[in-house]
Amino acid sequence: MPSRLITSIILQTLETNVRFAQNLTDFVAGVQNIHKAEARRETERATSAAGNVGAAQDPGKFVFRFGGGTADGSAGMRELLGGKGANLAEMCNLGLPVPPGFTITTDVCSAFYAHGRNFPEGLETQVKGALAFIGKTVGAKFGDAENPLLVSVRSGARASMPGMMDTVLNLGLNDATVEALSVKSGDRRFAYDSYRRFIQMYSDVVLGVPHHVFEDILENYKKLQGFERDTDMSAADWQTVIGKYKDAVETELGQAFPQDIHQQLWGAIGAVFSSWNTPRAATYRRLQNIPDEWGTAVNVQAMVFGNLGTTSATGVAFTRNPSTGENQLYGEFLVNAQGEDVVAGIRTPQNITEAARIAAGSDEPSLEALMPDTFAEFRAVCNRLEAHYRDMQDIEFTIQEGKLWLLQTRSGKRTLPASLKIGVEMAEAGVISREEAVARIDPLQLDQLLHPTIDPDAEKTVIAVGLAASPGAACGEIVFDPDEAAKLKSEGRTVILVRSETSPDDINGMDAAAGILTSRGGMTSHAAVVARGWGRPCISGASSVRIDYAKGEMTAGGHTLKAGDIITIDGSTGEVILGEAKVRQPEVTGDFAKLMGWADGMRRMKIRANAETPRDAAQAREFGAEGIGLCRTEHMFFEGERIVAMREMIMAGDEAGRRTALAKILPMQRQDFVELFEIMAGFPVTIRLLDPPLHEFLPHDDAEIAEMAVATGIDAGKLKARVAQLTESNPMLGHRGCRLAITYPEIAEMQARAIFEAAIETGAKTGQTVALEIMVPLVAMKTELDILRDRIVKVANDVAAEKGVRPQYQIGTMIELPRAALQAGKIAETAEFFSFGTNDLTQTAFGLSRDDAASFLGQYTAKGVLKHDPFVTLDQEGVGELVAIAAERGRSTRPKIKLGICGEHGGDPASIAFCEGLGLDYVSCSPYRVPVARLAAAQATLSARK
Ligand code: ADP
Ligand code: MG
Ligand code: MG
């Protein structure tokens, strides 16, 4: 085991230890010793505040039973029962084989935290009753010396948090009941195997004894005996090991392993509630935007045993392939195993179906071949569950001596291609509506398909092949340590995280990595599940990759690679490629195109792109953009000879000199517009006049200045002086935007001329031209716009007179200053459209420079001062209010004024929904975001309709 992992486990368990030392007795005593009335009031408050299903229930009902064909709960009660509990209840209601159990509600979790981690009054009695119910249903009794009931204690939050919360299995075992279990099952080895698993899990999860302590004991014992596998261990061997385990617990804690099964139970319940607040759970919530207040439910359920010999097994299955979406049962299982064995990546699991086994080229028999009857029953259950939930299900099951038991079902996490395929197929089969299919896709996930994939024809050196666990190509530096990955990412580097396997402690580093490669684990390993959920390319189980953490290197296919070396991983094929592989641009085709077509039919707002180069414009059209919402013209001054003319203009002493230089730029700029207009023919194009401060066009260091002096023949000293003169300490608020055009109107005139002439030229050439929108940036006052409007109109008249064709156009402004938003009513007397420049509007509303914000904005979001980075998701409360005010005042002057947004927020689904609420006409975003915006806008229309 890598030392870092050990350290983190120790740290984590140390923390648990502290928590536990102070709470071990509390957990147990807490039941009797609570703030009774207070806890009750609190729970009542929490329940009624929930204002949902909970409110309809008796506020004193903390425990919901399921089993024996009925349940107190149902699928609709996930807020109160958590996803797992609600679905266990639902499966019982459907008459499916579920081991009986009960769910302690999320309200109890809230009350637990509100009262210093104490349980509310009445809980103990209800739990006792529910335990008796389980016992009666299965014909056993908790703690019974002949027929002991064993249970699992499982967490279950509202939103699924795979691997984040802790589960304890085989609870109820002690020195006496293990003997009873041995006699009852007739399998002594099984009984002691279960007991050692329990001690290990309970000690780790509840008592905070690091699990490597147990691993070391077991490894040493096996080595001493010459055993290779756990299956070599006999009952007597396990008994010896259990003795050592118990000694270790006593050494670690100064207290014996609890033999009192009630103490075990309450300890486990408290630990599940407490696990809601472990750092790894908190990190997962932060990454997934799950509110901290939700809390978790606790499920206590009769154990069924997948480790009861060769006719027993445990497994995980998806009703459709979670990677491709193919309508085929897909899953993995292990014979004679328990619980997390399948997903832990310790043994490589077997395929459930024959088809999958053959496809994987595996020699290990499938469940279909091994237990045909149980498999047939399982397949039928899968079909039933999918039809019932009308969605692909992720199902956990156990087979005990040939009998099937269901332990969990939920909507399965899937890749985006799978989401699209499943959505389209279910809608076409009439299982769900097209609106539902559209609503189910996370727009942000589309990002995955909008990025390059490896060109299948490209030359590449494949050094290893693993499982194609999560599709997409990623290329970056090898990094072996998750913390290092996070650090490098923050420095702007692109990394591939390479691990033998991942654990929930690694998620920070996994989040930072562009791709993940593991040498162990299956399709349902931690790495695979998390990566798929995040749409991160991932290869798991690339067993030919050897990783040496100590040396900081990996070997594969005869190559030795160090941390920092470049590899490419293709999560769609499982190929690990040496160096940087040639990649291909994405396209919108197949299911993706079909679903986007449906979405287009549902949305109200138009989607435009922020684009200025022909290449971006063409890409935007390909992704379905309906025009350009922001064409920044400054780039047109930078390329090739233009920068020379531009600098000449800046250095000119008078207007005549400037006009001479601008005349050189005019034909080039016109040609740029011609190309753009041809691509966007028939669509609107909003062109922003020159915006940045002029010093951006000048050289900055001495070498560059010297070079420029040679090129222009201007004295270097004079150049330096001019640079110094133009330098601004906060250029974002300086001489830029329309302020440039007010002081140097000839720049705006040249641009207007280039635009009009280009429009007439394309019109003559193609018979069709764009709907021109000339946009004046950084307007604070109506007068600014008036002055520039007059200039632009005059150029239009001149061009019309010269060419004999009158250009069609509108003149509008960007609303990016708070003053402009407030004065929008007046500005709209002149402006024919507003485009909300929400990047600058955010800066100016917050008084916060985007370029300087990085140093402290992270702290703001971490400390909860801000919920989101306001440059990513529009600050609806403040900046949004300015937008709303401007929209309203603008419309009151000019009812049909065209309104759009062109900041980064134009590609952010939450901000898009906000724009829908204000009834904006369009959003404009970067070309690669266009499909995201199309889908998000459709969803915004759908939910606004509700
Ligand atoms: P997670 O939320 O991490 O998936 P679970 O509560 O589902 O955790 O538990 C993990 C695994 O433990 C299950 O998939 C199942 O294999 C096993 N398990 C849980 N409860 C039982 C039980 N009552 N009988 C047998 N196995 C169980
Ligand atoms: Mg589970
Ligand atoms: Mg701006």
PDB file of N, CA and C in Angstrom, residues 536-570:
ATOM      1  N   ARG A 536     -14.923  12.321 -16.941  1.00  0.00           N
ATOM      2  CA  ARG A 536     -13.474  12.408 -17.081  1.00  0.00           C
ATOM      3  C   ARG A 536     -12.976  11.143 -17.776  1.00  0.00           C
ATOM      4  N   PRO A 537     -12.131  11.267 -18.797  1.00  0.00           N
ATOM      5  CA  PRO A 537     -11.606  10.059 -19.421  1.00  0.00           C
ATOM      6  C   PRO A 537     -10.899   9.176 -18.385  1.00  0.00           C
ATOM      7  N   CYS A 538     -11.159   7.871 -18.477  1.00  0.00           N
ATOM      8  CA  CYS A 538     -10.542   6.971 -17.501  1.00  0.00           C
ATOM      9  C   CYS A 538     -10.308   5.592 -18.106  1.00  0.00           C
ATOM     10  N   ILE A 539      -9.145   5.050 -17.804  1.00  0.00           N
ATOM     11  CA  ILE A 539      -8.843   3.657 -18.116  1.00  0.00           C
ATOM     12  C   ILE A 539      -8.605   2.980 -16.777  1.00  0.00           C
ATOM     13  N   SER A 540      -9.324   1.868 -16.529  1.00  0.00           N
ATOM     14  CA  SER A 540      -9.080   1.147 -15.285  1.00  0.00           C
ATOM     15  C   SER A 540      -8.525  -0.234 -15.620  1.00  0.00           C
ATOM     16  N   GLY A 541      -7.948  -0.884 -14.623  1.00  0.00           N
ATOM     17  CA  GLY A 541      -7.471  -2.257 -14.769  1.00  0.00           C
ATOM     18  C   GLY A 541      -6.475  -2.484 -15.897  1.00  0.00           C
ATOM     19  N   ALA A 542      -5.610  -1.502 -16.178  1.00  0.00           N
ATOM     20  CA  ALA A 542      -4.555  -1.711 -17.182  1.00  0.00           C
ATOM     21  C   ALA A 542      -3.435  -2.489 -16.489  1.00  0.00           C
ATOM     22  N   SER A 543      -3.622  -3.815 -16.414  1.00  0.00           N
ATOM     23  CA  SER A 543      -2.794  -4.619 -15.519  1.00  0.00           C
ATOM     24  C   SER A 543      -1.337  -4.722 -15.974  1.00  0.00           C
ATOM     25  N   SER A 544      -1.048  -4.418 -17.238  1.00  0.00           N
ATOM     26  CA  SER A 544       0.356  -4.507 -17.661  1.00  0.00           C
ATOM     27  C   SER A 544       1.155  -3.269 -17.261  1.00  0.00           C
ATOM     28  N   VAL A 545       0.450  -2.262 -16.747  1.00  0.00           N
ATOM     29  CA  VAL A 545       1.158  -1.078 -16.261  1.00  0.00           C
ATOM     30  C   VAL A 545       1.653  -1.361 -14.846  1.00  0.00           C
ATOM     31  N   ARG A 546       2.969  -1.255 -14.668  1.00  0.00           N
ATOM     32  CA  ARG A 546       3.522  -1.455 -13.322  1.00  0.00           C
ATOM     33  C   ARG A 546       3.889  -0.093 -12.756  1.00  0.00           C
ATOM     34  N   ILE A 547       3.401   0.147 -11.563  1.00  0.00           N
ATOM     35  CA  ILE A 547       3.652   1.457 -10.966  1.00  0.00           C
ATOM     36  C   ILE A 547       4.569   1.297  -9.757  1.00  0.00           C
ATOM     37  N   ASP A 548       5.600   2.097  -9.714  1.00  0.00           N
ATOM     38  CA  ASP A 548       6.482   2.114  -8.560  1.00  0.00           C
ATOM     39  C   ASP A 548       6.403   3.504  -7.933  1.00  0.00           C
ATOM     40  N   TYR A 549       5.565   3.608  -6.912  1.00  0.00           N
ATOM     41  CA  TYR A 549       5.358   4.932  -6.298  1.00  0.00           C
ATOM     42  C   TYR A 549       6.659   5.466  -5.706  1.00  0.00           C
ATOM     43  N   ALA A 550       7.419   4.548  -5.104  1.00  0.00           N
ATOM     44  CA  ALA A 550       8.634   4.984  -4.415  1.00  0.00           C
ATOM     45  C   ALA A 550       9.612   5.621  -5.402  1.00  0.00           C
ATOM     46  N   LYS A 551       9.760   4.996  -6.565  1.00  0.00           N
ATOM     47  CA  LYS A 551      10.673   5.534  -7.566  1.00  0.00           C
ATOM     48  C   LYS A 551      10.032   6.655  -8.372  1.00  0.00           C
ATOM     49  N   GLY A 552       8.709   6.773  -8.290  1.00  0.00           N
ATOM     50  CA  GLY A 552       8.018   7.776  -9.088  1.00  0.00           C
ATOM     51  C   GLY A 552       8.061   7.440 -10.563  1.00  0.00           C
ATOM     52  N   GLU A 553       7.851   6.174 -10.874  1.00  0.00           N
ATOM     53  CA  GLU A 553       7.838   5.798 -12.294  1.00  0.00           C
ATOM     54  C   GLU A 553       6.868   4.660 -12.566  1.00  0.00           C
ATOM     55  N   MET A 554       6.538   4.516 -13.843  1.00  0.00           N
ATOM     56  CA  MET A 554       5.701   3.402 -14.263  1.00  0.00           C
ATOM     57  C   MET A 554       6.353   2.739 -15.470  1.00  0.00           C
ATOM     58  N   THR A 555       6.139   1.428 -15.607  1.00  0.00           N
ATOM     59  CA  THR A 555       6.620   0.766 -16.808  1.00  0.00           C
ATOM     60  C   THR A 555       5.437   0.132 -17.508  1.00  0.00           C
ATOM     61  N   ALA A 556       5.481   0.201 -18.832  1.00  0.00           N
ATOM     62  CA  ALA A 556       4.421  -0.389 -19.645  1.00  0.00           C
ATOM     63  C   ALA A 556       4.976  -0.588 -21.048  1.00  0.00           C
ATOM     64  N   GLY A 557       4.690  -1.755 -21.608  1.00  0.00           N
ATOM     65  CA  GLY A 557       5.113  -2.047 -22.975  1.00  0.00           C
ATOM     66  C   GLY A 557       6.596  -1.812 -23.205  1.00  0.00           C
ATOM     67  N   GLY A 558       7.398  -2.090 -22.194  1.00  0.00           N
ATOM     68  CA  GLY A 558       8.841  -1.947 -22.363  1.00  0.00           C
ATOM     69  C   GLY A 558       9.359  -0.528 -22.190  1.00  0.00           C
ATOM     70  N   HIS A 559       8.458   0.410 -21.884  1.00  0.00           N
ATOM     71  CA  HIS A 559       8.884   1.784 -21.655  1.00  0.00           C
ATOM     72  C   HIS A 559       8.826   2.109 -20.172  1.00  0.00           C
ATOM     73  N   THR A 560       9.803   2.850 -19.712  1.00  0.00           N
ATOM     74  CA  THR A 560       9.770   3.334 -18.344  1.00  0.00           C
ATOM     75  C   THR A 560       9.506   4.835 -18.390  1.00  0.00           C
ATOM     76  N   LEU A 561       8.441   5.247 -17.718  1.00  0.00           N
ATOM     77  CA  LEU A 561       8.059   6.662 -17.746  1.00  0.00           C
ATOM     78  C   LEU A 561       8.100   7.232 -16.343  1.00  0.00           C
ATOM     79  N   LYS A 562       8.572   8.463 -16.274  1.00  0.00           N
ATOM     80  CA  LYS A 562       8.677   9.128 -14.974  1.00  0.00           C
ATOM     81  C   LYS A 562       7.528  10.109 -14.806  1.00  0.00           C
ATOM     82  N   ALA A 563       7.307  10.527 -13.571  1.00  0.00           N
ATOM     83  CA  ALA A 563       6.349  11.601 -13.323  1.00  0.00           C
ATOM     84  C   ALA A 563       6.793  12.788 -14.163  1.00  0.00           C
ATOM     85  N   GLY A 564       5.836  13.426 -14.832  1.00  0.00           N
ATOM     86  CA  GLY A 564       6.181  14.569 -15.675  1.00  0.00           C
ATOM     87  C   GLY A 564       6.255  14.201 -17.148  1.00  0.00           C
ATOM     88  N   ASP A 565       6.459  12.897 -17.463  1.00  0.00           N
ATOM     89  CA  ASP A 565       6.446  12.477 -18.869  1.00  0.00           C
ATOM     90  C   ASP A 565       5.018  12.560 -19.402  1.00  0.00           C
ATOM     91  N   ILE A 566       4.919  12.746 -20.720  1.00  0.00           N
ATOM     92  CA  ILE A 566       3.586  12.915 -21.323  1.00  0.00           C
ATOM     93  C   ILE A 566       3.024  11.572 -21.799  1.00  0.00           C
ATOM     94  N   ILE A 567       1.762  11.308 -21.441  1.00  0.00           N
ATOM     95  CA  ILE A 567       1.040  10.189 -22.060  1.00  0.00           C
ATOM     96  C   ILE A 567      -0.335  10.667 -22.496  1.00  0.00           C
ATOM     97  N   THR A 568      -0.947   9.875 -23.369  1.00  0.00           N
ATOM     98  CA  THR A 568      -2.322  10.136 -23.793  1.00  0.00           C
ATOM     99  C   THR A 568      -3.123   8.904 -23.415  1.00  0.00           C
ATOM    100  N   ILE A 569      -4.297   9.116 -22.843  1.00  0.00           N
ATOM    101  CA  ILE A 569      -5.145   7.959 -22.589  1.00  0.00           C
ATOM    102  C   ILE A 569      -6.422   8.112 -23.409  1.00  0.00           C
ATOM    103  N   ASP A 570      -6.877   6.980 -23.939  1.00  0.00           N
ATOM    104  CA  ASP A 570      -8.131   6.997 -24.681  1.00  0.00           C
ATOM    105  C   ASP A 570      -9.142   6.173 -23.900  1.00  0.00           C
TER     106      ASP A 570
END
